[in-house]
Tab-separated table of C-alpha atoms in Angstrom:
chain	number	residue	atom	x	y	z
A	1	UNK	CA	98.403	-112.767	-84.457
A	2	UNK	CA	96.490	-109.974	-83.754
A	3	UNK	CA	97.049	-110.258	-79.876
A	4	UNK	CA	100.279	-110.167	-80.357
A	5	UNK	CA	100.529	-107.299	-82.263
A	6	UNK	CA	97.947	-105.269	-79.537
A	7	UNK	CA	100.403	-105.860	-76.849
A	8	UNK	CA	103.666	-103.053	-78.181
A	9	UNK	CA	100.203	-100.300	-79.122
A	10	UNK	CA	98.729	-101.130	-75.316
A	11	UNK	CA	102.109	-100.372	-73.588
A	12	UNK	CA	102.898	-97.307	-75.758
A	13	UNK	CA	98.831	-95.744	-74.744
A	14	UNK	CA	99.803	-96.646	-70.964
A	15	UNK	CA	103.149	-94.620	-71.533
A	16	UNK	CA	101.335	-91.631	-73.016
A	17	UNK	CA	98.643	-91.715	-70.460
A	18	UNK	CA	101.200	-91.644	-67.785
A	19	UNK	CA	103.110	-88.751	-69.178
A	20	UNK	CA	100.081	-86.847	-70.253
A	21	UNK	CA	98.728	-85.653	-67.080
A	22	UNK	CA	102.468	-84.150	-66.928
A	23	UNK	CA	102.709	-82.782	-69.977
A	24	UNK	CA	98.908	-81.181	-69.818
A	25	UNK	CA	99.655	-79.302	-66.440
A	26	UNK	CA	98.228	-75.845	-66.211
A	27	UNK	CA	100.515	-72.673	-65.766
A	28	UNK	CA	99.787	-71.544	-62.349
A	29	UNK	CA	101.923	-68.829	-62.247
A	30	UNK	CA	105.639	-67.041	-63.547
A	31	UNK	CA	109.215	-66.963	-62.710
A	32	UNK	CA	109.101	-62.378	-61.939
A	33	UNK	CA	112.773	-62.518	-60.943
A	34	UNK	CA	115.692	-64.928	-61.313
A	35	UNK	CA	119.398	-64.635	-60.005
A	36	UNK	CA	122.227	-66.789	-59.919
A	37	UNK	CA	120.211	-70.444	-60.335
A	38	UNK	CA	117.338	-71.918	-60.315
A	39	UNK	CA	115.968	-74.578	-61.959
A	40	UNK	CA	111.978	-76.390	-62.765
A	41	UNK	CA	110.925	-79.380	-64.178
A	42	UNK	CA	111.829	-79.140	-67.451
A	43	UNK	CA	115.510	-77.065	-66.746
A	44	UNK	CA	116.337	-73.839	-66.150
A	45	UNK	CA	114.131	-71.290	-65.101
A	46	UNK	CA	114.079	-67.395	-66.163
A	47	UNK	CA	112.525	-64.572	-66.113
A	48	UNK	CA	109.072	-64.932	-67.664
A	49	UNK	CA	109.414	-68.813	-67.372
A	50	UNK	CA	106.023	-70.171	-66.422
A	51	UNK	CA	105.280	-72.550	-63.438
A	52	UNK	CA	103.209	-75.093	-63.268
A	53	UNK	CA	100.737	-77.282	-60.630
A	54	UNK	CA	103.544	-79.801	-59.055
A	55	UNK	CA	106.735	-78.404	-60.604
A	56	UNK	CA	109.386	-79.195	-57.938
A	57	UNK	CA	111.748	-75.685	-58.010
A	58	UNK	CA	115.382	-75.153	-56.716
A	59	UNK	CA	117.484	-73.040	-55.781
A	60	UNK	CA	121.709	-73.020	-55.522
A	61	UNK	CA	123.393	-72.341	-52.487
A	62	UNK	CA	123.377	-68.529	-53.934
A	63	UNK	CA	120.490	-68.892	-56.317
A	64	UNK	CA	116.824	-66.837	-55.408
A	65	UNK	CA	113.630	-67.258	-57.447
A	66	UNK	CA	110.783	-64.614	-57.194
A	67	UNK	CA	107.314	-65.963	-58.306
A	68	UNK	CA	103.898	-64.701	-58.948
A	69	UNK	CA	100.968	-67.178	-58.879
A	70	UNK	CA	97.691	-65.538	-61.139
A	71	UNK	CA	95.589	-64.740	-58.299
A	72	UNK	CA	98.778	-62.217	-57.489
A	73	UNK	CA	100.169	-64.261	-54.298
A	74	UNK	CA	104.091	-63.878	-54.506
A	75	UNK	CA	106.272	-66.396	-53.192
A	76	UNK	CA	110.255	-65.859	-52.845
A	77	UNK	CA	112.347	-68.452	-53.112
A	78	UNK	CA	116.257	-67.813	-51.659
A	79	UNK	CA	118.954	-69.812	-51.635
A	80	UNK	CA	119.085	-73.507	-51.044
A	81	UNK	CA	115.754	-74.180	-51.220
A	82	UNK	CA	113.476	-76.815	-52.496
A	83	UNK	CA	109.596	-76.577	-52.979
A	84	UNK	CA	106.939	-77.835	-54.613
A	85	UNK	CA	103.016	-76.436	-56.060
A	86	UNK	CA	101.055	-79.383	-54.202
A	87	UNK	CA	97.922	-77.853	-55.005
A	88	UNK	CA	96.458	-74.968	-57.099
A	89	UNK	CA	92.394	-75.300	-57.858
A	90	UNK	CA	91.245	-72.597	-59.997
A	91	UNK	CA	88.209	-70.603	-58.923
A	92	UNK	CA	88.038	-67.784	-61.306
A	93	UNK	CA	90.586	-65.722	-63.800
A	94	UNK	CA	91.247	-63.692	-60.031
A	95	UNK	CA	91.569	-66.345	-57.229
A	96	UNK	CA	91.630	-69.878	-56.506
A	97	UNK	CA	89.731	-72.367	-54.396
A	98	UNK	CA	92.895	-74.436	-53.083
A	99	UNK	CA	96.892	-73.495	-53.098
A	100	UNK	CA	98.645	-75.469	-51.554
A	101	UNK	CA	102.690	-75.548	-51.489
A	102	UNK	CA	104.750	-77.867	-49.810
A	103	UNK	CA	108.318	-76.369	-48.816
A	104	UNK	CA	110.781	-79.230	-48.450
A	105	UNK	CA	113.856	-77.307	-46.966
A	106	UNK	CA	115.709	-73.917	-47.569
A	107	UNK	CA	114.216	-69.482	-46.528
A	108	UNK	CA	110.931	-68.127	-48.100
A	109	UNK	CA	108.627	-65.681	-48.364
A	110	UNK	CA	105.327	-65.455	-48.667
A	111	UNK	CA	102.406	-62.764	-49.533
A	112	UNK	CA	99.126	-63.606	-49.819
A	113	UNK	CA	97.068	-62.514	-53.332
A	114	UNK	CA	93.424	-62.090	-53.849
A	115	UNK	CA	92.235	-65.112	-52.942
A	116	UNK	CA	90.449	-65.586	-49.575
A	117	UNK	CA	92.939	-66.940	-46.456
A	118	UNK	CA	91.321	-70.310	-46.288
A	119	UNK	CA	92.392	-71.529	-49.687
A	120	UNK	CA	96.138	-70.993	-48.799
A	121	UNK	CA	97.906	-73.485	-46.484
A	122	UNK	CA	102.211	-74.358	-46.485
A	123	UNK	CA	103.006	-77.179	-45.287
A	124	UNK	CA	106.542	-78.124	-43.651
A	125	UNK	CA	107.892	-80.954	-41.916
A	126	UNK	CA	107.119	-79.492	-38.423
A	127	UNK	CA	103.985	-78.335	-39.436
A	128	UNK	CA	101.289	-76.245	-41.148
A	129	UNK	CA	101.405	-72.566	-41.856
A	130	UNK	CA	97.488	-71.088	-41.443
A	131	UNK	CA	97.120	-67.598	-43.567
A	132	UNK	CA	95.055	-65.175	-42.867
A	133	UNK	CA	95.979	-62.338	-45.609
A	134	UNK	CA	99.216	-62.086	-44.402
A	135	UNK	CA	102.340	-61.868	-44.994
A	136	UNK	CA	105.553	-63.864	-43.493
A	137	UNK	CA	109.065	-65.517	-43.773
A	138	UNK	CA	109.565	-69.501	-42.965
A	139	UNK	CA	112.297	-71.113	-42.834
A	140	UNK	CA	112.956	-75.014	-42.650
A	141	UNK	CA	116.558	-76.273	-41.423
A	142	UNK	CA	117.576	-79.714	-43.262
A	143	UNK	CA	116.184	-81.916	-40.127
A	144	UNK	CA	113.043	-80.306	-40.507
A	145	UNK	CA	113.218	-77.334	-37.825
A	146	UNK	CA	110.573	-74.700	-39.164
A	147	UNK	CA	110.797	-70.853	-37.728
A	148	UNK	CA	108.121	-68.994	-38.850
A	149	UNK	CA	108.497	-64.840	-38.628
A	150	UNK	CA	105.095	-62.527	-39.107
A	151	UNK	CA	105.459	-59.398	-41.020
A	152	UNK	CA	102.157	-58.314	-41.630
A	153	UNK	CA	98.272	-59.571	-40.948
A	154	UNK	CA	97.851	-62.579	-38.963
A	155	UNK	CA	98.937	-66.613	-39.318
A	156	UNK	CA	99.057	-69.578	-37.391
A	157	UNK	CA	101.323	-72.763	-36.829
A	158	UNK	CA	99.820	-75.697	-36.167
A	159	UNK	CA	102.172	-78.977	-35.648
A	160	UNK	CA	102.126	-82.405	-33.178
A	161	UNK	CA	102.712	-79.734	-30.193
A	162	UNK	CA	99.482	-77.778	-30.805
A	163	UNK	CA	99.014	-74.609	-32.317
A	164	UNK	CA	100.625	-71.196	-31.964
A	165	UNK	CA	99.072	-67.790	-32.943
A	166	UNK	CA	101.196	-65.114	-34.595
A	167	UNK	CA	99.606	-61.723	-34.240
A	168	UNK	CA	102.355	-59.199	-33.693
A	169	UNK	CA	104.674	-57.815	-36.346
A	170	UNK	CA	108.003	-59.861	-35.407
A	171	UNK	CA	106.549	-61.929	-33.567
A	172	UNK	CA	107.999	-65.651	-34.193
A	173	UNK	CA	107.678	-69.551	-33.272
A	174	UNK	CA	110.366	-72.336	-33.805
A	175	UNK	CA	108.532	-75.697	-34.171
A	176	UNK	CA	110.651	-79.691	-34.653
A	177	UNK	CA	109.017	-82.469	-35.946
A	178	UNK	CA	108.895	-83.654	-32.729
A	179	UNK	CA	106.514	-81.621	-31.482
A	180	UNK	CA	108.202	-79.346	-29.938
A	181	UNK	CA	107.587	-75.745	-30.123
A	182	UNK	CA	108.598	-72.566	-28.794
A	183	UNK	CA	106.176	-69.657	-27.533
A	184	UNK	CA	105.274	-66.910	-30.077
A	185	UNK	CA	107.919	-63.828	-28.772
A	186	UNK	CA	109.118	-61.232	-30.723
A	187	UNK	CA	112.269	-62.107	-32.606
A	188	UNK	CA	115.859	-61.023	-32.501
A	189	UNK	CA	119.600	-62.170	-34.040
A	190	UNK	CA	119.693	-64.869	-31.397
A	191	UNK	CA	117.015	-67.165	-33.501
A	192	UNK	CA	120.021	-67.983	-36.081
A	193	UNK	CA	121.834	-69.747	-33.314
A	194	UNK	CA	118.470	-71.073	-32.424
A	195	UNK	CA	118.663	-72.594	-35.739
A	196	UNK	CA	122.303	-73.689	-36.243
A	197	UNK	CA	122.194	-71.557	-39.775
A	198	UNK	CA	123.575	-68.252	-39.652
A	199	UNK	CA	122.319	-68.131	-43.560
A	200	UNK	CA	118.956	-68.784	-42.038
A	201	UNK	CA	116.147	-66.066	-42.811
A	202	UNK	CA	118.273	-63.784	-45.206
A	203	UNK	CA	115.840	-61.356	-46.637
A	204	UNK	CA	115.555	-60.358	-42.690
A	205	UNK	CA	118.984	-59.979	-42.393
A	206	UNK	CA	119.641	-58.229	-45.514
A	207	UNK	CA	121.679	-60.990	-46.857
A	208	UNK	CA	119.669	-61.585	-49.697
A	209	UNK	CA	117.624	-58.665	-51.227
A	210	UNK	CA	114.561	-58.564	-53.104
A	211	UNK	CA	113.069	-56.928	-55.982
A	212	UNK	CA	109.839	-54.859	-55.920
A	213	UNK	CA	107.312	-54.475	-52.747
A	214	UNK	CA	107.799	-58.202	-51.911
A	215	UNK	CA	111.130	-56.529	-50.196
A	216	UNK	CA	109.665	-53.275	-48.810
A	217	UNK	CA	108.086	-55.460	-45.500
A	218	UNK	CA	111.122	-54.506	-43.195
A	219	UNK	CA	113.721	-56.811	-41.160
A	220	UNK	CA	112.595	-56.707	-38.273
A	221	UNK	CA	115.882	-55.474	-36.630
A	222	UNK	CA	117.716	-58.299	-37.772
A	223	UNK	CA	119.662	-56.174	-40.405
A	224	UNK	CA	122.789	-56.132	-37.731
A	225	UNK	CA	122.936	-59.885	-37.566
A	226	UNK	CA	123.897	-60.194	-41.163
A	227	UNK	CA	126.237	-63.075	-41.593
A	228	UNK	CA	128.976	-62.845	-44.243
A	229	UNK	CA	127.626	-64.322	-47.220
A	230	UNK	CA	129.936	-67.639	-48.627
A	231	UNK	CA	128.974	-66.316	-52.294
A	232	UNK	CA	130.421	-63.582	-52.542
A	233	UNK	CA	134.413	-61.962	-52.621
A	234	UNK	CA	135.060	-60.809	-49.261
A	235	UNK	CA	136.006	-56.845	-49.659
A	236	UNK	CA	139.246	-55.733	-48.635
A	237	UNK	CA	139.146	-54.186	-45.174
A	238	UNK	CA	138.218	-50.342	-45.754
A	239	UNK	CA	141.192	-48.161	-44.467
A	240	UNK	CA	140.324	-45.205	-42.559
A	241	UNK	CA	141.107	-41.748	-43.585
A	242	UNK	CA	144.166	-39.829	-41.604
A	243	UNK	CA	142.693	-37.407	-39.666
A	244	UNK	CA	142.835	-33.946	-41.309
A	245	UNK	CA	144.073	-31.576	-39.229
A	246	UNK	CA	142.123	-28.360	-38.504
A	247	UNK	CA	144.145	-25.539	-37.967
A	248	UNK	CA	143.017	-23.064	-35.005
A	249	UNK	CA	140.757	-20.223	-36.263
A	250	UNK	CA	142.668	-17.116	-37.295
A	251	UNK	CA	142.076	-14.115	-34.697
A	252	UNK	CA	141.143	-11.206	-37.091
A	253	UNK	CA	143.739	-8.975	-37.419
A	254	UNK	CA	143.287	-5.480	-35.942
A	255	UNK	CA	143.173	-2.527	-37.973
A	256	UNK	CA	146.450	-0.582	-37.287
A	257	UNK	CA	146.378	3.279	-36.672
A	258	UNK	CA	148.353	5.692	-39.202
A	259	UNK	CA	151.776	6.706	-37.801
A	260	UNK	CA	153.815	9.842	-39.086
A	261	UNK	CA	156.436	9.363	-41.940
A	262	UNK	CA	159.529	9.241	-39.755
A	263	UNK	CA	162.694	10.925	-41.651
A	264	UNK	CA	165.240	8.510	-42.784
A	265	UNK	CA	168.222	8.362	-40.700
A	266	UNK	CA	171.466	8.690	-43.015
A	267	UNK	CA	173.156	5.789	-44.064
A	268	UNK	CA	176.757	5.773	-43.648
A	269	UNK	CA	178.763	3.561	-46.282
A	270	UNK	CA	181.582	3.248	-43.382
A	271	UNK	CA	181.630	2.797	-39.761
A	272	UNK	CA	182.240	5.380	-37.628
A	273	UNK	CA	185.980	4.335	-36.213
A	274	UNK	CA	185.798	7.913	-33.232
A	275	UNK	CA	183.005	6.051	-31.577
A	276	UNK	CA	182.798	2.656	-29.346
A	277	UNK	CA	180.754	0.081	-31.105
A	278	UNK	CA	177.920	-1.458	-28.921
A	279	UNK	CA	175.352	-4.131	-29.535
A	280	UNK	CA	172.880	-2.315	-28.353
A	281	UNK	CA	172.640	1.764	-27.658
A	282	UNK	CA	172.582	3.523	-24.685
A	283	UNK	CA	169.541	5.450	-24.115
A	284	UNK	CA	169.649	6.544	-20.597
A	285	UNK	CA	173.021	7.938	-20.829
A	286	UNK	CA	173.571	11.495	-22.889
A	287	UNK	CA	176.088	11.549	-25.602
A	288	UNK	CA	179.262	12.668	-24.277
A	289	UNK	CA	180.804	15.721	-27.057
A	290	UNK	CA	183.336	14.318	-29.516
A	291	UNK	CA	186.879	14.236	-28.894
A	292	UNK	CA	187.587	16.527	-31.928
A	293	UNK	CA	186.168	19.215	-29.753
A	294	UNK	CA	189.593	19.465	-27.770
A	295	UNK	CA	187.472	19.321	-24.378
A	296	UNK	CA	189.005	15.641	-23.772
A	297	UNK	CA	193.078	14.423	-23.370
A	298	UNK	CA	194.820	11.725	-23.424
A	299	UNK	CA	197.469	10.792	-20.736
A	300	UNK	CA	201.182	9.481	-21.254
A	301	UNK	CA	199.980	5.935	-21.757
A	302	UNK	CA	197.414	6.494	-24.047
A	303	UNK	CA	194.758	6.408	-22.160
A	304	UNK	CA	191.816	8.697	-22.293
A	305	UNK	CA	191.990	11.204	-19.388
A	306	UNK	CA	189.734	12.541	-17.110
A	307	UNK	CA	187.232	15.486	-18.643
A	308	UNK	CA	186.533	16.743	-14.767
A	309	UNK	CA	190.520	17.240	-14.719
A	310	UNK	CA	190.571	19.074	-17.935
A	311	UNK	CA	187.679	21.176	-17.128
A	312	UNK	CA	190.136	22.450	-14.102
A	313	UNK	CA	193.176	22.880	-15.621
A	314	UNK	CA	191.134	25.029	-18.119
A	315	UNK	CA	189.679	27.035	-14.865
A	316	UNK	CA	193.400	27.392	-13.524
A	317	UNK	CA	194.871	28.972	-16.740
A	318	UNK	CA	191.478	30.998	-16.579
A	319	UNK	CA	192.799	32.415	-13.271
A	320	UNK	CA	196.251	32.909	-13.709
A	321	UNK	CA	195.357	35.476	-17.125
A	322	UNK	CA	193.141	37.042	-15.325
A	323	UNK	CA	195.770	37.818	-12.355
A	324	UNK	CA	198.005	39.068	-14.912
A	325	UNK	CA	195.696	41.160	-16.054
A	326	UNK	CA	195.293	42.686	-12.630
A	327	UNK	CA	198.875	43.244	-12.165
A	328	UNK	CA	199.138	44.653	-15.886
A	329	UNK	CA	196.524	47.401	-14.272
A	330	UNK	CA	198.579	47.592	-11.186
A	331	UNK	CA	201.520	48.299	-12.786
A	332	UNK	CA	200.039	50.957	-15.223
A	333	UNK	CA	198.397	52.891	-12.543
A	334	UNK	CA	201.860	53.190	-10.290
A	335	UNK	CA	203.875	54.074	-13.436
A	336	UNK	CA	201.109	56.745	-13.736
A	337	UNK	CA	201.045	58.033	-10.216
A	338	UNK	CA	204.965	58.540	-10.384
């Protein structure tokens, strides 16, 4: 009877001891920023959410995770993405012995805390990552095609191909399960076509930004290949301004000289009907003398005559009084010799 009754309390010990080593997992380190989603072993995760040794995180195709392990490495997780804490082997309250993260798929980055560069190691489906207190972005395509991109310090990739070395700020490798694997060269906006993924490496492009100095390591010039995130409400196009027009610069008027108060010519209520109207005055000509002076006639027909004639006739009449006058004289002075 007994055995019988051992048998349900046996299979309910082997449950717990199965779930325990779960459930007993040590914090390793804490969710420091969380957008969109992103989601741990037990749900969820948010800000201040704690992770833990072998906690699978990810992301959504617009989710990003940043994370701070205790012995201060950071680890950014962006969108798409799927890793998981392999290993994390405590050595004291400020580093650790062994950390180990395995990153399945999706765009990282990585800076290295206070522990010393041979406890970290990443491993991908092309390869391993080698640190060396360093700092760098990986990313791994969905058939396994790992790019690797140094920002600061020092790392290595090691895969079936052999091993590359990664000195250089910029400088990058493209590895495939394969084997095959590209020459460490500097990198430019041609590696996303490299890749197939324009959404590939995003916090170089500026597609995806992050918080605090784990976003202050540069882009490497890749800011001008940023592809149009899928995310996000495309803007409506910006329209220019009109030109303003500018209007030509004002020449500064001259100072004009003081003239002398002119008398006011009279004003005349009526026209003058004695004199011919013109639309404009005659200044090179004199004024000829009014015709209420008597010097000018008019003929039979109405028509003004000729002053030079009247002038004449005037010098004739002239003449012929002053011959009377003569003869006047003549004839007094015979009367007076008689």
């Amino acid at each position: 009877m007994w055995g019988w009754r051992a048998v349900p309390v046996a299979v309910l010990c082997i449950a717990l001891n199965g779930a325990w080593p779960a459930l007993a997992a040590e914090p390793v380190g804490q969710a420091v920023v969380i957008k969109t989603q992103v989601t741990g072993q037990s749900g969820s995760i948010e800000v201040d959410t704690r992770v833990h040794r072998n906690e699978r995180i990810k992301t959504s195709q617009s989710g990003l995770g940043q994370f701070v392990f205790r012995d201060g490495t950071k680890l950014a997780v962006g969108w798409g993405s799927s890793v998981v804490i392999d290993k994390y082997v405590f050595d004291d309250s400020q580093s650790v012995k062994k950390l180990t993260i395995r990153a399945a798929k999706g765009t990282f980055r990585w800076v290295s805390g206070n522990s010393n560069s041979s406890a970290y190691q990443i491993l991908t489906p092309a390869g391993t990552i080698g640190v060396r207190g360093t700092a760098f972005d990986f990313y791994v395509g969905p058939d396994g095609t790992t790019a690797v991109v140094l920002l600061n310090g020092a790392a290595s990739f090691c895969g079936p191909g052999g091993c590359r070395q990664l000195q250089q700020r910029c400088d990058c490798v493209v590895a495939k399960p394969n084997g095959d694997m590209s020459a460490a060269r500097r990198v430019d906006p041609s590696i996303l076509a490299t890749l197939g993924n324009q959404r590939a490496l995003p916090f170089l492009s500026g597609n995806q930004r992050l918080a605090g100095g784990i976003g202050m390591l540069g882009g490497c010039n890749m800011a001008s290949a940023a592809p149009e995130r899928k995310d996000r409400t495309r803007p409506p196009p910006a329209v220019a301004p009109a030109p303003q027009r500018q209007d030509p610069p004002q020449r500064q008027a001259e100072p004009q000289k003081e003239r002398p108060n002119k008398p006011d010519k009279p004003h005349h209520d009526k026209p003058h009907h004695d004199r011919p109207h013109h639309d404009k005055p005659h200044h090179d000509k004199p004024d000829r003398p009014d015709k209420h002076d008597g010097h000018g006639r008019h003929d039979d027909d109405g028509k003004p005559g000729n002053h030079g004639l009247d002038h004449r006739g005037h010098e004739r009449h002239h003449d012929r009084d002053h011959d009377n006058d003569r003869n006047r004289d003549r004839g007094h002075n015979f009367n007076r010799g008689r």
